[in-house]
Amino acid sequence: MARRERVVRMSVEQPLWRALSAYRVLTMVYAVLLAAFGRETLERPWVAVAFLALLAVWTLATLPKVASAASCTRRFLGADLVVALAGILLTPLADFQAQTVDGPTLPSIWTAGSVLAFALKGGWRWAAFASTFVAVANIVERGEPSWDTFHNVLLVWVASIAIGYVVEVARASERTLARALEIEAATRERERLARDIHDSVLQVLAMVQRRGTAIGGEAAELGRMAGEQEVALRTLVSSGLAPPTRVSEDAADGAVVRAVEVAEDSADDGAGRDLRALLAPYAGSRTSLAEPGAPVLLPEAAARELAAAVGAALDNVRVHAGAGAQAWILVEDEPDEVIVTVRDDGPGIPEGRLAEAEGQGRLGVALSIRGRLRDLGGTAELISVPGQGTEVELKVPRAPRVSRGKAGSAR
């Protein structure tokens, strides 16, 4: 089945950049309307007209520059700040009473958009830098600043620094999320490899060790070497590999892309595989299989992993319950999940034995069974009473788009 490829960029900053673009356009229109309604008080209206025309052209032409942090360059930020400062300082030339009467400057609140661009690009330090220049320009424009002037200057300064700090926190959170996704992906891959090793190499080495010890002679030495390699390999699987200590921006994007691809694969794999066909080889003289008469359809990957978990449970029966133990497999096809129960009549598992086995690196139940079910979004419950056998119940949620046949009777 072909995999759909999509590049997904999770960024908490992007809505802020879109909001900034809208803010710049709206405040530009506001500044133009403010000057138009107050044109009768302007001694030199042509100064206001010239600047506001420049402001309108600059705002609309530079909209792509405030689309993202990558497109918002330092050169643009510097030029944008110069436009804002020029508008503030030109206000007394257009309105002679601007220094004696508290009123809006030519760019009005559009100036805050320039400062916010600094905050989104570089954080609170850049915001403090830009807002300081705006504060000085406002004080110079007023000549004799009033309390209202200081109030407005302080408001812009504090707000821009606060927004810059929030942006820095958001970026740190985004990097943490990307690292968590990458560690989770690495952990799942390590567990998958460990399950494969447990189901193949480790069991072969254990068998060679037992047979070699039983035969004796040169075979005993071969068995001893196989036992040493089994212990070393179990230690390696138990310790795992250390996750990467640094996540670059590209690696963060890749982790998000991989997470989305896994979700898409799970949703798109709707052809379905009959679980009964995968479990049929396990039936034998000492293993009974009871299943519905209709196909038990699951996505291909889910069906294979569930069958492998059943195989791991039967391996545990053969190894721990003895050669003469009887096992039963029951498959239940529920509307929203598939349940497979593996039960044996062996001696059961002593209390605390599973935790002890995991501590020794014997991860059959932890990885081959529970790990597989966890990756499928399901659960694995183990119930064992000494002297009364062991029961393993495996539950896998049904994919929404997998069609089911009519329920049949168990055979």
Coordinates of C-alpha atoms in Angstrom, one line a residue:
M1 CA 0.0 0.0 0.0
A2 CA 1.4 3.4 -1.0
R3 CA 2.1 5.8 1.9
R4 CA 0.8 9.3 1.7
E5 CA 3.7 11.8 2.3
R6 CA 2.9 15.1 3.9
V7 CA 5.3 17.6 5.5
V8 CA 3.7 19.0 8.7
R9 CA 5.1 21.9 10.5
M10 CA 3.7 22.3 14.0
S11 CA 4.4 25.8 15.2
V12 CA 2.7 27.8 17.9
E13 CA 4.2 31.0 16.4
Q14 CA 2.4 30.9 13.1
P15 CA -1.0 32.2 14.5
L16 CA 0.9 35.1 16.1
W17 CA 2.5 36.0 12.8
R18 CA -0.9 35.9 11.0
A19 CA -2.4 38.1 13.8
L20 CA 0.5 40.6 13.4
S21 CA -0.1 40.8 9.6
A22 CA -3.8 41.6 10.2
Y23 CA -2.9 44.1 13.0
R24 CA -0.6 46.0 10.7
V25 CA -3.2 46.4 8.0
L26 CA -6.0 47.4 10.4
T27 CA -3.9 49.9 12.2
M28 CA -2.7 51.4 8.9
V29 CA -6.3 51.9 7.9
Y30 CA -7.0 53.4 11.3
A31 CA -4.1 55.9 11.1
V32 CA -5.3 57.0 7.6
L33 CA -8.9 57.5 8.8
L34 CA -7.7 59.3 12.0
A35 CA -5.8 61.8 9.9
A36 CA -8.7 62.2 7.4
F37 CA -11.2 63.0 10.1
G38 CA -8.7 65.4 11.8
R39 CA -7.4 67.1 8.7
E40 CA -8.9 70.5 9.6
T41 CA -6.5 70.7 12.6
L42 CA -3.4 70.0 10.6
E43 CA -1.3 73.0 9.6
R44 CA 0.6 71.1 7.0
P45 CA -1.7 68.3 5.8
W46 CA 0.6 67.5 2.9
V47 CA 3.2 66.1 5.4
A48 CA 0.5 63.8 6.8
V49 CA -0.7 62.8 3.3
A50 CA 2.9 62.0 2.2
F51 CA 3.7 60.0 5.2
L52 CA 0.5 58.0 5.3
A53 CA 0.7 57.2 1.6
L54 CA 4.2 55.9 2.3
L55 CA 2.9 54.0 5.3
A56 CA 0.1 52.4 3.3
V57 CA 2.4 51.3 0.5
W58 CA 5.0 50.0 3.0
T59 CA 2.5 48.0 5.0
L60 CA 0.9 46.3 2.0
A61 CA 4.2 45.6 0.2
T62 CA 5.8 44.0 3.3
L63 CA 3.0 41.7 4.3
P64 CA 5.0 38.7 3.1
K65 CA 7.8 39.8 5.4
V66 CA 5.7 39.3 8.5
A67 CA 4.4 35.9 7.4
S68 CA 6.9 33.9 9.4
A69 CA 10.1 34.3 11.5
A70 CA 12.2 33.1 8.5
S71 CA 10.9 35.8 6.2
C72 CA 11.1 38.5 8.8
T73 CA 14.8 39.6 8.3
R74 CA 16.8 41.9 10.5
R75 CA 17.1 44.4 7.6
F76 CA 13.3 44.5 7.3
L77 CA 12.9 45.0 11.0
G78 CA 15.4 47.9 11.0
A79 CA 13.6 49.6 8.0
D80 CA 10.2 49.0 9.6
L81 CA 11.3 50.6 12.8
V82 CA 12.7 53.6 10.9
V83 CA 9.3 54.1 9.2
A84 CA 7.6 54.1 12.6
L85 CA 10.1 56.5 14.2
A86 CA 9.9 58.9 11.2
G87 CA 6.2 59.0 11.5
I88 CA 6.4 59.9 15.2
L89 CA 9.0 62.6 14.7
L90 CA 7.2 64.1 11.6
T91 CA 4.0 64.6 13.7
P92 CA 4.9 68.1 14.9
L93 CA 5.6 69.2 11.3
A94 CA 2.1 68.3 10.3
D95 CA 0.4 69.5 13.5
F96 CA 2.0 72.4 15.3
Q97 CA -0.1 71.8 18.4
A98 CA 1.1 68.2 18.8
Q99 CA 3.7 69.1 21.4
T100 CA 1.2 71.0 23.5
V101 CA -1.9 68.8 23.2
D102 CA -1.9 65.1 23.9
G103 CA -3.0 63.4 20.8
P104 CA -2.1 60.6 18.4
T105 CA 1.0 60.6 16.3
L106 CA 0.8 60.1 12.5
P107 CA 1.4 56.4 12.6
S108 CA -0.7 56.1 15.8
I109 CA -1.0 52.5 17.2
W110 CA 0.6 51.1 14.0
T111 CA 4.0 51.7 15.7
A112 CA 3.2 48.9 18.2
G113 CA 3.1 46.5 15.2
S114 CA 6.7 47.3 14.4
V115 CA 7.7 46.6 18.0
L116 CA 5.7 43.3 18.1
A117 CA 7.6 42.1 15.0
F118 CA 10.8 42.5 17.0
A119 CA 9.2 40.5 19.8
L120 CA 8.1 37.6 17.6
K121 CA 11.4 37.5 15.8
G122 CA 13.9 37.7 18.6
G123 CA 12.1 37.5 21.9
W124 CA 11.9 39.9 24.8
R125 CA 15.4 41.4 24.4
W126 CA 14.7 42.4 20.8
A127 CA 11.3 43.8 22.0
A128 CA 13.0 45.9 24.7
F129 CA 15.5 47.2 22.1
A130 CA 12.8 48.4 19.7
S131 CA 10.4 49.7 22.3
T132 CA 13.2 51.8 23.8
F133 CA 13.7 53.6 20.5
V134 CA 9.9 54.2 20.2
A135 CA 9.8 55.6 23.8
V136 CA 12.6 58.0 23.1
A137 CA 11.0 59.2 19.8
N138 CA 7.6 59.8 21.6
I139 CA 9.3 61.8 24.4
V140 CA 11.2 63.9 21.8
E141 CA 8.0 64.4 19.7
R142 CA 6.2 65.7 22.8
G143 CA 8.9 68.1 23.8
E144 CA 7.5 68.4 27.3
P145 CA 6.0 64.9 27.9
S146 CA 3.0 64.5 30.1
W147 CA 2.0 61.7 32.4
D148 CA -0.2 60.3 29.5
T149 CA 2.9 60.1 27.3
F150 CA 4.8 58.2 30.0
H151 CA 1.9 55.9 30.5
N152 CA 1.6 55.1 26.8
V153 CA 5.3 54.6 26.5
L154 CA 5.4 52.3 29.5
L155 CA 2.4 50.3 28.2
V156 CA 4.1 49.6 24.8
W157 CA 7.4 48.7 26.5
V158 CA 5.9 46.2 29.0
A159 CA 3.4 44.7 26.5
S160 CA 6.1 44.0 23.9
I161 CA 8.5 42.5 26.4
A162 CA 5.8 40.3 27.8
I163 CA 4.9 39.0 24.3
G164 CA 8.5 38.5 23.5
Y165 CA 8.9 36.4 26.6
V166 CA 5.8 34.3 25.7
V167 CA 7.3 33.6 22.3
E168 CA 10.5 32.4 23.8
V169 CA 8.6 30.1 26.2
A170 CA 6.5 28.8 23.2
R171 CA 9.7 28.0 21.2
A172 CA 11.2 26.2 24.1
S173 CA 8.0 24.1 24.5
E174 CA 8.0 23.3 20.8
R175 CA 11.6 22.0 21.0
T176 CA 10.6 19.9 24.1
L177 CA 7.7 18.5 22.2
A178 CA 9.9 17.6 19.2
R179 CA 12.4 15.9 21.5
A180 CA 9.7 13.9 23.2
L181 CA 8.3 12.8 19.8
E182 CA 11.7 11.7 18.7
I183 CA 12.5 9.9 21.9
E184 CA 9.1 8.1 21.7
A185 CA 9.8 7.1 18.1
A186 CA 13.3 5.8 19.0
T187 CA 11.9 3.9 22.0
R188 CA 9.2 2.2 20.0
E189 CA 11.7 1.2 17.3
R190 CA 14.1 -0.2 20.0
E191 CA 11.2 -2.2 21.6
R192 CA 10.2 -3.5 18.2
L193 CA 13.8 -4.7 17.5
A194 CA 14.0 -6.2 21.0
R195 CA 10.8 -8.1 20.4
D196 CA 12.1 -9.5 17.1
I197 CA 15.3 -10.5 18.8
H198 CA 13.5 -12.2 21.7
D199 CA 11.2 -14.1 19.3
S200 CA 14.1 -15.4 17.2
V201 CA 17.8 -15.1 18.3
L202 CA 17.3 -15.3 22.1
Q203 CA 15.1 -18.4 21.8
V204 CA 17.5 -20.1 19.5
L205 CA 20.4 -19.4 21.8
A206 CA 18.5 -20.7 24.8
M207 CA 17.6 -23.9 22.9
V208 CA 21.2 -24.5 21.8
Q209 CA 22.3 -24.0 25.4
R210 CA 19.7 -26.6 26.7
R211 CA 20.4 -29.2 23.9
G212 CA 24.2 -28.8 24.3
T213 CA 24.0 -29.3 28.0
A214 CA 21.9 -32.4 27.6
I215 CA 24.1 -33.9 24.9
G216 CA 27.4 -33.2 26.6
G217 CA 30.9 -33.4 25.2
E218 CA 31.8 -30.7 22.6
A219 CA 28.1 -29.8 22.3
A220 CA 28.2 -28.8 26.0
E221 CA 30.9 -26.3 25.3
L222 CA 28.9 -25.0 22.4
G223 CA 25.9 -24.7 24.7
R224 CA 27.9 -22.8 27.2
M225 CA 29.1 -20.3 24.6
A226 CA 25.5 -19.9 23.4
G227 CA 24.4 -19.2 27.0
E228 CA 27.0 -16.5 27.4
Q229 CA 25.9 -14.9 24.2
E230 CA 22.3 -15.1 25.3
V231 CA 23.1 -13.3 28.5
A232 CA 25.1 -10.6 26.7
L233 CA 22.3 -10.0 24.2
R234 CA 19.6 -9.9 26.8
T235 CA 21.7 -7.2 28.7
L236 CA 22.1 -5.2 25.5
V237 CA 18.3 -5.4 24.8
S238 CA 17.4 -4.5 28.4
S239 CA 19.7 -1.5 28.5
G240 CA 18.6 -0.2 25.1
L241 CA 20.2 2.6 23.2
A242 CA 20.6 6.1 24.5
P243 CA 18.3 8.7 22.8
P244 CA 19.9 11.6 20.9
T245 CA 20.9 14.5 23.2
R246 CA 20.3 17.3 20.7
V247 CA 17.3 17.8 18.4
S248 CA 17.8 20.1 15.5
E249 CA 15.0 22.0 13.7
D250 CA 15.0 19.6 10.8
A251 CA 15.0 16.6 13.2
A252 CA 12.0 18.2 15.0
D253 CA 10.1 18.5 11.7
G254 CA 11.1 14.9 10.9
A255 CA 9.7 13.6 14.2
V256 CA 6.4 15.4 13.6
V257 CA 6.3 14.1 10.1
R258 CA 7.0 10.5 11.3
A259 CA 4.2 10.8 13.9
V260 CA 1.7 12.0 11.3
E261 CA 2.8 9.2 8.9
V262 CA 2.2 6.6 11.5
A263 CA -1.2 8.0 12.2
E264 CA -2.1 8.1 8.5
D265 CA -0.8 4.5 8.0
S266 CA -3.0 3.3 10.9
A267 CA -6.1 5.1 9.4
D268 CA -5.4 4.2 5.7
D269 CA -4.7 0.5 6.3
G270 CA -8.3 -0.5 5.8
A271 CA -8.0 -3.6 3.6
G272 CA -8.1 -5.9 6.6
R273 CA -6.5 -9.3 7.3
D274 CA -8.4 -12.3 8.7
L275 CA -6.9 -13.0 12.1
R276 CA -8.1 -16.6 11.9
A277 CA -5.6 -17.4 9.1
L278 CA -2.7 -16.1 11.2
L279 CA -3.7 -18.1 14.3
A280 CA -4.5 -21.4 12.5
P281 CA -0.9 -22.6 12.4
Y282 CA -0.8 -22.5 16.2
A283 CA -3.5 -25.1 16.6
G284 CA -2.3 -28.7 17.3
S285 CA -2.6 -31.7 19.5
R286 CA -1.9 -29.7 22.6
T287 CA -3.3 -26.3 21.5
S288 CA -7.0 -25.9 20.8
L289 CA -8.3 -22.9 18.8
A290 CA -11.9 -21.6 19.1
E291 CA -12.8 -18.8 16.8
P292 CA -15.9 -17.2 15.1
G293 CA -17.2 -18.7 11.9
A294 CA -16.9 -15.4 10.1
P295 CA -13.6 -13.6 9.2
V296 CA -12.1 -11.6 12.0
L297 CA -10.7 -8.6 10.0
L298 CA -8.0 -6.3 11.4
P299 CA -5.5 -4.0 9.6
E300 CA -2.6 -6.0 8.3
A301 CA -0.1 -4.7 10.8
A302 CA -2.4 -5.1 13.7
A303 CA -3.4 -8.6 12.8
R304 CA 0.3 -9.7 12.5
E305 CA 1.3 -8.1 15.7
L306 CA -1.6 -9.6 17.6
A307 CA -0.8 -13.1 16.1
A308 CA 2.9 -12.6 17.1
A309 CA 1.8 -11.8 20.7
V310 CA -0.3 -15.0 20.8
G311 CA 2.8 -16.9 19.6
A312 CA 4.9 -15.3 22.3
A313 CA 2.3 -16.4 24.9
L314 CA 2.3 -20.0 23.5
D315 CA 6.2 -20.0 23.7
N316 CA 5.9 -19.1 27.4
V317 CA 3.5 -22.0 27.8
R318 CA 6.0 -24.5 26.2
V319 CA 8.9 -23.2 28.1
H320 CA 7.4 -22.6 31.6
A321 CA 4.4 -24.9 31.7
G322 CA 6.1 -28.1 30.6
A323 CA 6.0 -30.2 27.5
G324 CA 2.7 -31.9 28.5
A325 CA 0.8 -28.7 29.2
Q326 CA -2.4 -28.1 27.3
A327 CA -3.2 -24.6 25.8
W328 CA -6.5 -23.0 24.6
I329 CA -6.9 -20.0 22.3
L330 CA -10.2 -18.2 22.2
V331 CA -10.9 -15.5 19.7
E332 CA -13.8 -13.1 20.3
D333 CA -15.0 -10.6 17.6
E334 CA -16.6 -7.7 19.5
P335 CA -18.1 -4.6 17.7
D336 CA -15.3 -2.3 18.9
E337 CA -12.4 -4.6 19.7
V338 CA -11.0 -8.1 19.1
I339 CA -10.2 -10.2 22.2
V340 CA -7.8 -13.2 22.1
T341 CA -7.4 -15.3 25.3
V342 CA -4.6 -17.8 25.7
R343 CA -5.0 -20.1 28.6
D344 CA -3.0 -23.1 29.8
D345 CA -3.2 -25.8 32.5
G346 CA 0.4 -25.4 33.7
P347 CA 1.6 -24.7 37.3
G348 CA 1.0 -21.0 37.0
I349 CA 3.4 -18.1 37.7
P350 CA 4.6 -17.4 41.2
E351 CA 4.0 -14.0 42.6
G352 CA 6.7 -11.5 41.7
R353 CA 8.3 -13.8 39.0
L354 CA 7.5 -11.4 36.2
A355 CA 9.2 -8.4 37.8
E356 CA 12.2 -10.6 38.6
A357 CA 12.4 -11.8 35.0
E358 CA 12.3 -8.2 33.7
G359 CA 15.1 -7.3 36.1
Q360 CA 17.2 -10.2 34.7
G361 CA 16.6 -9.0 31.1
R362 CA 14.0 -11.7 30.3
L363 CA 11.5 -9.5 28.5
G364 CA 9.2 -12.0 26.9
V365 CA 6.0 -10.7 28.5
A366 CA 7.1 -7.1 28.8
L367 CA 8.1 -6.7 25.1
S368 CA 6.8 -9.6 23.0
I369 CA 3.3 -9.4 24.5
R370 CA 2.6 -6.1 26.3
G371 CA 4.8 -4.0 24.1
R372 CA 3.1 -5.2 21.0
L373 CA -0.4 -4.6 22.4
R374 CA 0.6 -1.1 23.6
D375 CA 1.8 -0.1 20.2
L376 CA -1.6 -1.2 18.8
G377 CA -3.5 0.9 21.4
G378 CA -4.6 -2.3 23.1
T379 CA -4.0 -4.0 26.4
A380 CA -2.6 -7.3 27.7
E381 CA -3.7 -8.7 31.0
L382 CA -2.1 -11.7 32.6
I383 CA -3.9 -13.7 35.3
S384 CA -2.1 -16.6 37.0
V385 CA -2.8 -18.6 40.1
P386 CA -0.1 -21.0 41.3
G387 CA -1.3 -24.5 40.5
Q388 CA -4.2 -23.4 38.3
G389 CA -2.5 -22.3 35.1
T390 CA -2.1 -18.9 33.4
E391 CA -4.5 -16.8 31.3
V392 CA -3.4 -14.0 29.0
E393 CA -6.1 -11.8 27.6
L394 CA -5.2 -9.6 24.6
K395 CA -7.4 -6.8 23.5
V396 CA -7.0 -4.8 20.3
P397 CA -9.3 -1.9 19.4
R398 CA -11.0 -2.3 16.0
A399 CA -10.0 0.2 13.2
P400 CA -13.1 2.2 12.3
R401 CA -13.0 1.5 8.6
V402 CA -12.3 -2.3 8.7
S403 CA -15.5 -4.0 7.5
R404 CA -16.6 -7.1 9.4
G405 CA -18.4 -10.2 8.4
K406 CA -21.4 -11.5 10.2
A407 CA -20.8 -13.1 13.5
G408 CA -20.6 -16.8 13.6
S409 CA -20.5 -19.5 16.2
A410 CA -17.2 -20.6 17.8
R411 CA -15.9 -23.9 16.5

